[in-house]
Amino acid sequence: DVKVTQSSRYLVKRTGEKVFLECVQDMDHENMFWYRQDPGLGLRLIYFSYDVKMKEKGDIPEGYSVSREKKERFSLILESASTNQTSMYLCASSISQGEAFFGQGTRLTVV
Amino acid sequence: AQKITQTQPGMFVQEKEAVTLDCTYDTSDQSYGLFWYKQPSSGEMIFLIYQGSYDEQNATEGRYSLNFQKARKSANLVISASQLGDSAMYFCAMSSYSGSARQLTFGSGTQLTVLP
């Protein structure tokens, strides 16, 4: 079974903190994605990566950065967390044209 | 830019009846893929069905079928014989190239409630 693991299920951080969300997949997938999910807005793509050290901006990259130093790991970084970044964050991975496999999600609250 | 539109925020269906969830998409790519996912209240994302842009036949997976109309750019999900366990959020998604990478874009979702 493909497994996508996000490091935390719940996180509470203070405004201005630097926040790291980690995602690891075990199926050697080249593509990895970070989304945020908000009610009524669906899943919005923040960043995606198609290879080690390669990244592309999604629809809402502002306030976020990413890192992919190893193929299996894709990190989302909030340089200075703000309350409007309170959300559910979902990581996913896929092969080229295949279905995406999702992690369990991280519910981030910024206070 | 790729875009997925789901115009039904919420839908109700009687148990054992069929229901259609609408999805339209916009892309300039010739090669793309269309997906449907189910998200129950537990939050996990469950893959349901896939349709490639060059597939001539509509995809089917058990009680799920995808009504693919390429000229109209629509990819509606049909669930036959609805069950109470089908109550969930349903997302339509499209995979297509953005520069050199394959991007996966989701719609805003449809909340389906199956009534006993």
PDB file of C-alpha atoms in Angstrom:
ATOM      1  CA  ASP A   1       0.000   0.000   0.000  1.00  0.00           C
ATOM      2  CA  VAL A   2       1.133   3.502  -0.811  1.00  0.00           C
ATOM      3  CA  LYS A   3       1.683   5.506   2.274  1.00  0.00           C
ATOM      4  CA  VAL A   4       1.853   9.278   2.559  1.00  0.00           C
ATOM      5  CA  THR A   5       2.625  10.412   6.070  1.00  0.00           C
ATOM      6  CA  GLN A   6       2.318  13.923   7.425  1.00  0.00           C
ATOM      7  CA  SER A   7       4.333  14.618  10.522  1.00  0.00           C
ATOM      8  CA  SER A   8       1.530  16.086  12.642  1.00  0.00           C
ATOM      9  CA  ARG A   9      -2.234  15.709  12.764  1.00  0.00           C
ATOM     10  CA  TYR A  10      -2.771  18.899  14.769  1.00  0.00           C
ATOM     11  CA  LEU A  11      -0.548  21.918  15.279  1.00  0.00           C
ATOM     12  CA  VAL A  12      -1.013  25.159  17.181  1.00  0.00           C
ATOM     13  CA  LYS A  13       1.471  27.934  16.468  1.00  0.00           C
ATOM     14  CA  ARG A  14       1.799  31.583  17.353  1.00  0.00           C
ATOM     15  CA  THR A  15       1.646  34.443  14.889  1.00  0.00           C
ATOM     16  CA  GLY A  16       5.079  35.165  13.458  1.00  0.00           C
ATOM     17  CA  GLU A  17       6.507  31.706  14.133  1.00  0.00           C
ATOM     18  CA  LYS A  18       8.262  29.753  11.411  1.00  0.00           C
ATOM     19  CA  VAL A  19       6.319  26.559  10.811  1.00  0.00           C
ATOM     20  CA  PHE A  20       7.444  23.367   9.093  1.00  0.00           C
ATOM     21  CA  LEU A  21       4.973  20.802   7.799  1.00  0.00           C
ATOM     22  CA  GLU A  22       6.613  17.563   6.737  1.00  0.00           C
ATOM     23  CA  CYS A  23       5.390  14.970   4.288  1.00  0.00           C
ATOM     24  CA  VAL A  24       6.975  11.626   3.425  1.00  0.00           C
ATOM     25  CA  GLN A  25       5.882   9.091   0.805  1.00  0.00           C
ATOM     26  CA  ASP A  26       7.175   5.558   0.412  1.00  0.00           C
ATOM     27  CA  MET A  27       6.349   4.752  -3.228  1.00  0.00           C
ATOM     28  CA  ASP A  28       9.104   6.551  -5.133  1.00  0.00           C
ATOM     29  CA  HIS A  29       6.590   8.965  -6.688  1.00  0.00           C
ATOM     30  CA  GLU A  30       8.096  11.833  -8.637  1.00  0.00           C
ATOM     31  CA  ASN A  31       5.221  14.258  -8.047  1.00  0.00           C
ATOM     32  CA  MET A  32       4.340  15.732  -4.679  1.00  0.00           C
ATOM     33  CA  PHE A  33       1.785  18.401  -3.810  1.00  0.00           C
ATOM     34  CA  TRP A  34       0.766  20.655  -0.945  1.00  0.00           C
ATOM     35  CA  TYR A  35      -2.825  21.862  -0.659  1.00  0.00           C
ATOM     36  CA  ARG A  36      -4.819  23.799   1.854  1.00  0.00           C
ATOM     37  CA  GLN A  37      -8.475  22.956   2.350  1.00  0.00           C
ATOM     38  CA  ASP A  38     -10.985  25.537   3.547  1.00  0.00           C
ATOM     39  CA  PRO A  39     -14.787  25.193   3.707  1.00  0.00           C
ATOM     40  CA  GLY A  40     -16.431  26.204   0.457  1.00  0.00           C
ATOM     41  CA  LEU A  41     -13.111  26.595  -1.342  1.00  0.00           C
ATOM     42  CA  GLY A  42     -12.130  22.984  -1.863  1.00  0.00           C
ATOM     43  CA  LEU A  43      -8.472  22.071  -2.150  1.00  0.00           C
ATOM     44  CA  ARG A  44      -6.251  24.888  -3.328  1.00  0.00           C
ATOM     45  CA  LEU A  45      -2.795  24.076  -4.605  1.00  0.00           C
ATOM     46  CA  ILE A  46       0.029  25.848  -2.819  1.00  0.00           C
ATOM     47  CA  TYR A  47       3.148  24.297  -4.364  1.00  0.00           C
ATOM     48  CA  PHE A  48       4.069  21.150  -6.209  1.00  0.00           C
ATOM     49  CA  SER A  49       7.261  19.363  -7.105  1.00  0.00           C
ATOM     50  CA  TYR A  50       8.111  16.951  -9.926  1.00  0.00           C
ATOM     51  CA  ASP A  51      11.654  16.055  -8.884  1.00  0.00           C
ATOM     52  CA  VAL A  52      14.241  16.589  -6.189  1.00  0.00           C
ATOM     53  CA  LYS A  53      15.007  20.294  -5.776  1.00  0.00           C
ATOM     54  CA  MET A  54      12.365  21.157  -8.410  1.00  0.00           C
ATOM     55  CA  LYS A  55       9.284  23.106  -7.423  1.00  0.00           C
ATOM     56  CA  GLU A  56       6.464  24.991  -9.059  1.00  0.00           C
ATOM     57  CA  LYS A  57       4.061  27.547  -7.625  1.00  0.00           C
ATOM     58  CA  GLY A  58       0.450  26.566  -7.414  1.00  0.00           C
ATOM     59  CA  ASP A  59      -2.529  28.880  -7.172  1.00  0.00           C
ATOM     60  CA  ILE A  60      -1.851  30.347  -3.721  1.00  0.00           C
ATOM     61  CA  PRO A  61       1.919  30.315  -2.999  1.00  0.00           C
ATOM     62  CA  GLU A  62       2.066  33.630  -1.150  1.00  0.00           C
ATOM     63  CA  GLY A  63       3.324  33.268   2.401  1.00  0.00           C
ATOM     64  CA  TYR A  64       4.631  29.741   1.795  1.00  0.00           C
ATOM     65  CA  SER A  65       7.787  28.078   0.564  1.00  0.00           C
ATOM     66  CA  VAL A  66       8.735  24.450   0.024  1.00  0.00           C
ATOM     67  CA  SER A  67      11.742  22.212   0.115  1.00  0.00           C
ATOM     68  CA  ARG A  68      12.417  18.896  -1.588  1.00  0.00           C
ATOM     69  CA  GLU A  69      15.922  17.714  -0.795  1.00  0.00           C
ATOM     70  CA  LYS A  70      15.055  14.012  -1.101  1.00  0.00           C
ATOM     71  CA  LYS A  71      12.575  12.355  -3.424  1.00  0.00           C
ATOM     72  CA  GLU A  72      10.453  10.949  -0.630  1.00  0.00           C
ATOM     73  CA  ARG A  73      10.154  14.134   1.439  1.00  0.00           C
ATOM     74  CA  PHE A  74       8.352  17.382   0.640  1.00  0.00           C
ATOM     75  CA  SER A  75       8.248  20.111   3.256  1.00  0.00           C
ATOM     76  CA  LEU A  76       5.944  23.108   3.434  1.00  0.00           C
ATOM     77  CA  ILE A  77       7.305  26.154   5.251  1.00  0.00           C
ATOM     78  CA  LEU A  78       5.377  29.090   6.625  1.00  0.00           C
ATOM     79  CA  GLU A  79       8.083  31.692   7.050  1.00  0.00           C
ATOM     80  CA  SER A  80       6.047  33.849   9.426  1.00  0.00           C
ATOM     81  CA  ALA A  81       2.730  32.283  10.326  1.00  0.00           C
ATOM     82  CA  SER A  82      -0.370  34.457  10.245  1.00  0.00           C
ATOM     83  CA  THR A  83      -3.903  33.815  11.457  1.00  0.00           C
ATOM     84  CA  ASN A  84      -5.207  33.617   7.872  1.00  0.00           C
ATOM     85  CA  GLN A  85      -3.034  30.540   7.401  1.00  0.00           C
ATOM     86  CA  THR A  86      -5.159  28.625   9.877  1.00  0.00           C
ATOM     87  CA  SER A  87      -6.394  25.733   7.755  1.00  0.00           C
ATOM     88  CA  MET A  88      -6.230  22.030   6.964  1.00  0.00           C
ATOM     89  CA  TYR A  89      -3.097  21.194   4.991  1.00  0.00           C
ATOM     90  CA  LEU A  90      -3.002  18.121   2.785  1.00  0.00           C
ATOM     91  CA  CYS A  91       0.034  16.546   1.162  1.00  0.00           C
ATOM     92  CA  ALA A  92      -0.247  14.200  -1.817  1.00  0.00           C
ATOM     93  CA  SER A  93       2.019  12.246  -4.140  1.00  0.00           C
ATOM     94  CA  SER A  94       1.551  10.628  -7.541  1.00  0.00           C
ATOM     95  CA  ILE A  95       3.270   9.140 -10.542  1.00  0.00           C
ATOM     96  CA  SER A  96       3.068  11.012 -13.820  1.00  0.00           C
ATOM     97  CA  GLN A  97      -0.562  10.575 -14.850  1.00  0.00           C
ATOM     98  CA  GLY A  98      -1.771   8.453 -11.992  1.00  0.00           C
ATOM     99  CA  GLU A  99      -4.074   9.091  -9.091  1.00  0.00           C
ATOM    100  CA  ALA A 100      -2.793  11.091  -6.170  1.00  0.00           C
ATOM    101  CA  PHE A 101      -2.409   9.504  -2.744  1.00  0.00           C
ATOM    102  CA  PHE A 102      -3.050  11.740   0.228  1.00  0.00           C
ATOM    103  CA  GLY A 103      -1.742  12.028   3.728  1.00  0.00           C
ATOM    104  CA  GLN A 104      -4.079  12.256   6.682  1.00  0.00           C
ATOM    105  CA  GLY A 105      -3.878  16.044   6.807  1.00  0.00           C
ATOM    106  CA  THR A 106      -2.520  18.546   9.317  1.00  0.00           C
ATOM    107  CA  ARG A 107      -4.933  20.916  10.979  1.00  0.00           C
ATOM    108  CA  LEU A 108      -2.928  24.047  11.696  1.00  0.00           C
ATOM    109  CA  THR A 109      -4.201  26.744  14.016  1.00  0.00           C
ATOM    110  CA  VAL A 110      -2.301  30.029  14.190  1.00  0.00           C
ATOM    111  CA  VAL A 111      -3.115  32.090  17.268  1.00  0.00           C
TER     112      VAL A 111
ATOM    113  CA  ALA B   1      -4.593  28.111 -16.452  1.00  0.00           C
ATOM    114  CA  GLN B   2      -6.387  24.973 -15.396  1.00  0.00           C
ATOM    115  CA  LYS B   3      -9.726  25.311 -13.666  1.00  0.00           C
ATOM    116  CA  ILE B   4     -12.283  22.914 -12.239  1.00  0.00           C
ATOM    117  CA  THR B   5     -15.845  24.062 -11.504  1.00  0.00           C
ATOM    118  CA  GLN B   6     -18.329  22.230  -9.333  1.00  0.00           C
ATOM    119  CA  THR B   7     -21.556  24.221  -9.221  1.00  0.00           C
ATOM    120  CA  GLN B   8     -23.451  22.148  -6.655  1.00  0.00           C
ATOM    121  CA  PRO B   9     -22.305  22.951  -3.113  1.00  0.00           C
ATOM    122  CA  GLY B  10     -24.801  20.437  -1.710  1.00  0.00           C
ATOM    123  CA  MET B  11     -26.935  17.611  -3.040  1.00  0.00           C
ATOM    124  CA  PHE B  12     -29.526  15.310  -1.502  1.00  0.00           C
ATOM    125  CA  VAL B  13     -30.502  11.897  -2.810  1.00  0.00           C
ATOM    126  CA  GLN B  14     -32.799   9.170  -1.577  1.00  0.00           C
ATOM    127  CA  GLU B  15     -31.187   5.870  -0.675  1.00  0.00           C
ATOM    128  CA  LYS B  16     -31.090   3.419  -3.620  1.00  0.00           C
ATOM    129  CA  GLU B  17     -31.554   6.177  -6.195  1.00  0.00           C
ATOM    130  CA  ALA B  18     -28.938   7.390  -8.659  1.00  0.00           C
ATOM    131  CA  VAL B  19     -27.312  10.817  -8.414  1.00  0.00           C
ATOM    132  CA  THR B  20     -25.173  12.908 -10.763  1.00  0.00           C
ATOM    133  CA  LEU B  21     -22.519  15.286  -9.470  1.00  0.00           C
ATOM    134  CA  ASP B  22     -21.503  17.947 -11.974  1.00  0.00           C
ATOM    135  CA  CYS B  23     -17.978  18.911 -12.940  1.00  0.00           C
ATOM    136  CA  THR B  24     -16.724  21.141 -15.743  1.00  0.00           C
ATOM    137  CA  TYR B  25     -13.104  21.875 -16.495  1.00  0.00           C
ATOM    138  CA  ASP B  26     -11.002  24.276 -18.482  1.00  0.00           C
ATOM    139  CA  THR B  27      -7.618  23.529 -19.991  1.00  0.00           C
ATOM    140  CA  SER B  28      -5.761  24.178 -23.195  1.00  0.00           C
ATOM    141  CA  ASP B  29      -3.884  20.880 -22.943  1.00  0.00           C
ATOM    142  CA  GLN B  30      -4.760  17.996 -25.254  1.00  0.00           C
ATOM    143  CA  SER B  31      -3.557  15.398 -22.765  1.00  0.00           C
ATOM    144  CA  TYR B  32      -5.084  15.484 -19.309  1.00  0.00           C
ATOM    145  CA  GLY B  33      -6.686  13.267 -16.732  1.00  0.00           C
ATOM    146  CA  LEU B  34      -9.860  13.664 -14.719  1.00  0.00           C
ATOM    147  CA  PHE B  35     -10.383  12.228 -11.259  1.00  0.00           C
ATOM    148  CA  TRP B  36     -13.067  12.004  -8.633  1.00  0.00           C
ATOM    149  CA  TYR B  37     -12.319  11.733  -4.919  1.00  0.00           C
ATOM    150  CA  LYS B  38     -14.549  11.133  -1.938  1.00  0.00           C
ATOM    151  CA  GLN B  39     -13.868  12.725   1.450  1.00  0.00           C
ATOM    152  CA  PRO B  40     -16.004  11.342   4.288  1.00  0.00           C
ATOM    153  CA  SER B  41     -16.306  13.180   7.588  1.00  0.00           C
ATOM    154  CA  SER B  42     -13.174  11.359   8.798  1.00  0.00           C
ATOM    155  CA  GLY B  43     -11.188  13.570   6.400  1.00  0.00           C
ATOM    156  CA  GLU B  44      -9.352  10.952   4.348  1.00  0.00           C
ATOM    157  CA  MET B  45      -9.264  11.406   0.572  1.00  0.00           C
ATOM    158  CA  ILE B  46     -10.467   8.310  -1.271  1.00  0.00           C
ATOM    159  CA  PHE B  47      -9.808   7.917  -4.996  1.00  0.00           C
ATOM    160  CA  LEU B  48     -12.932   6.795  -6.877  1.00  0.00           C
ATOM    161  CA  ILE B  49     -12.442   6.921 -10.635  1.00  0.00           C
ATOM    162  CA  TYR B  50     -10.178   8.171 -13.434  1.00  0.00           C
ATOM    163  CA  GLN B  51     -10.773   9.220 -17.055  1.00  0.00           C
ATOM    164  CA  GLY B  52      -8.002  10.012 -19.530  1.00  0.00           C
ATOM    165  CA  SER B  53      -8.625  12.657 -22.161  1.00  0.00           C
ATOM    166  CA  TYR B  54      -7.974  10.170 -24.952  1.00  0.00           C
ATOM    167  CA  ASP B  55     -10.158   7.442 -23.503  1.00  0.00           C
ATOM    168  CA  GLU B  56     -13.120   6.922 -25.808  1.00  0.00           C
ATOM    169  CA  GLN B  57     -15.241   5.013 -23.350  1.00  0.00           C
ATOM    170  CA  ASN B  58     -16.604   6.398 -20.117  1.00  0.00           C
ATOM    171  CA  ALA B  59     -14.832   5.037 -17.054  1.00  0.00           C
ATOM    172  CA  THR B  60     -16.732   2.830 -14.642  1.00  0.00           C
ATOM    173  CA  GLU B  61     -15.800   1.449 -11.228  1.00  0.00           C
ATOM    174  CA  GLY B  62     -18.521  -0.541  -9.543  1.00  0.00           C
ATOM    175  CA  ARG B  63     -21.375   1.848  -8.733  1.00  0.00           C
ATOM    176  CA  TYR B  64     -19.386   4.848  -9.989  1.00  0.00           C
ATOM    177  CA  SER B  65     -19.294   5.975 -13.587  1.00  0.00           C
ATOM    178  CA  LEU B  66     -17.846   9.068 -15.159  1.00  0.00           C
ATOM    179  CA  ASN B  67     -19.932  10.739 -17.857  1.00  0.00           C
ATOM    180  CA  PHE B  68     -17.173  12.281 -19.985  1.00  0.00           C
ATOM    181  CA  GLN B  69     -18.261  14.810 -22.623  1.00  0.00           C
ATOM    182  CA  LYS B  70     -15.063  16.180 -24.083  1.00  0.00           C
ATOM    183  CA  ALA B  71     -16.599  18.800 -26.361  1.00  0.00           C
ATOM    184  CA  ARG B  72     -18.543  20.257 -23.448  1.00  0.00           C
ATOM    185  CA  LYS B  73     -15.548  19.870 -21.108  1.00  0.00           C
ATOM    186  CA  SER B  74     -17.608  18.085 -18.520  1.00  0.00           C
ATOM    187  CA  ALA B  75     -16.812  15.046 -16.372  1.00  0.00           C
ATOM    188  CA  ASN B  76     -19.842  14.302 -14.246  1.00  0.00           C
ATOM    189  CA  LEU B  77     -19.810  11.547 -11.631  1.00  0.00           C
ATOM    190  CA  VAL B  78     -22.797   9.220 -11.554  1.00  0.00           C
ATOM    191  CA  ILE B  79     -23.383   7.140  -8.442  1.00  0.00           C
ATOM    192  CA  SER B  80     -25.955   4.410  -8.930  1.00  0.00           C
ATOM    193  CA  ALA B  81     -28.014   2.846  -6.140  1.00  0.00           C
ATOM    194  CA  SER B  82     -26.928   5.338  -3.469  1.00  0.00           C
ATOM    195  CA  GLN B  83     -26.090   4.042  -0.015  1.00  0.00           C
ATOM    196  CA  LEU B  84     -26.019   5.840   3.320  1.00  0.00           C
ATOM    197  CA  GLY B  85     -22.234   5.418   3.347  1.00  0.00           C
ATOM    198  CA  ASP B  86     -22.006   7.530   0.190  1.00  0.00           C
ATOM    199  CA  SER B  87     -22.743  10.638   2.259  1.00  0.00           C
ATOM    200  CA  ALA B  88     -19.532  12.641   1.939  1.00  0.00           C
ATOM    201  CA  MET B  89     -17.811  15.518   0.158  1.00  0.00           C
ATOM    202  CA  TYR B  90     -16.941  14.752  -3.450  1.00  0.00           C
ATOM    203  CA  PHE B  91     -14.158  16.478  -5.349  1.00  0.00           C
ATOM    204  CA  CYS B  92     -13.480  16.578  -9.070  1.00  0.00           C
ATOM    205  CA  ALA B  93      -9.843  17.057 -10.100  1.00  0.00           C
ATOM    206  CA  MET B  94      -7.812  17.459 -13.269  1.00  0.00           C
ATOM    207  CA  SER B  95      -4.215  16.601 -13.999  1.00  0.00           C
ATOM    208  CA  SER B  96      -2.532  18.563 -16.772  1.00  0.00           C
ATOM    209  CA  TYR B  97       0.820  20.096 -17.544  1.00  0.00           C
ATOM    210  CA  SER B  98       1.870  23.429 -16.100  1.00  0.00           C
ATOM    211  CA  GLY B  99       5.227  24.259 -17.646  1.00  0.00           C
ATOM    212  CA  SER B 100       7.303  21.105 -17.251  1.00  0.00           C
ATOM    213  CA  ALA B 101       5.327  19.663 -14.367  1.00  0.00           C
ATOM    214  CA  ARG B 102       2.014  17.898 -14.086  1.00  0.00           C
ATOM    215  CA  GLN B 103      -0.331  19.939 -11.908  1.00  0.00           C
ATOM    216  CA  LEU B 104      -3.331  18.508 -10.098  1.00  0.00           C
ATOM    217  CA  THR B 105      -6.184  20.983  -9.656  1.00  0.00           C
ATOM    218  CA  PHE B 106      -9.320  20.407  -7.581  1.00  0.00           C
ATOM    219  CA  GLY B 107     -12.795  21.885  -7.607  1.00  0.00           C
ATOM    220  CA  SER B 108     -14.602  23.315  -4.597  1.00  0.00           C
ATOM    221  CA  GLY B 109     -16.487  20.093  -3.919  1.00  0.00           C
ATOM    222  CA  THR B 110     -20.082  18.873  -3.568  1.00  0.00           C
ATOM    223  CA  GLN B 111     -21.468  17.727  -0.231  1.00  0.00           C
ATOM    224  CA  LEU B 112     -23.691  14.721  -0.897  1.00  0.00           C
ATOM    225  CA  THR B 113     -26.237  13.601   1.673  1.00  0.00           C
ATOM    226  CA  VAL B 114     -28.015  10.288   1.203  1.00  0.00           C
ATOM    227  CA  LEU B 115     -31.421  10.173   2.895  1.00  0.00           C
ATOM    228  CA  PRO B 116     -32.860   6.945   4.330  1.00  0.00           C
TER     229      PRO B 116
END
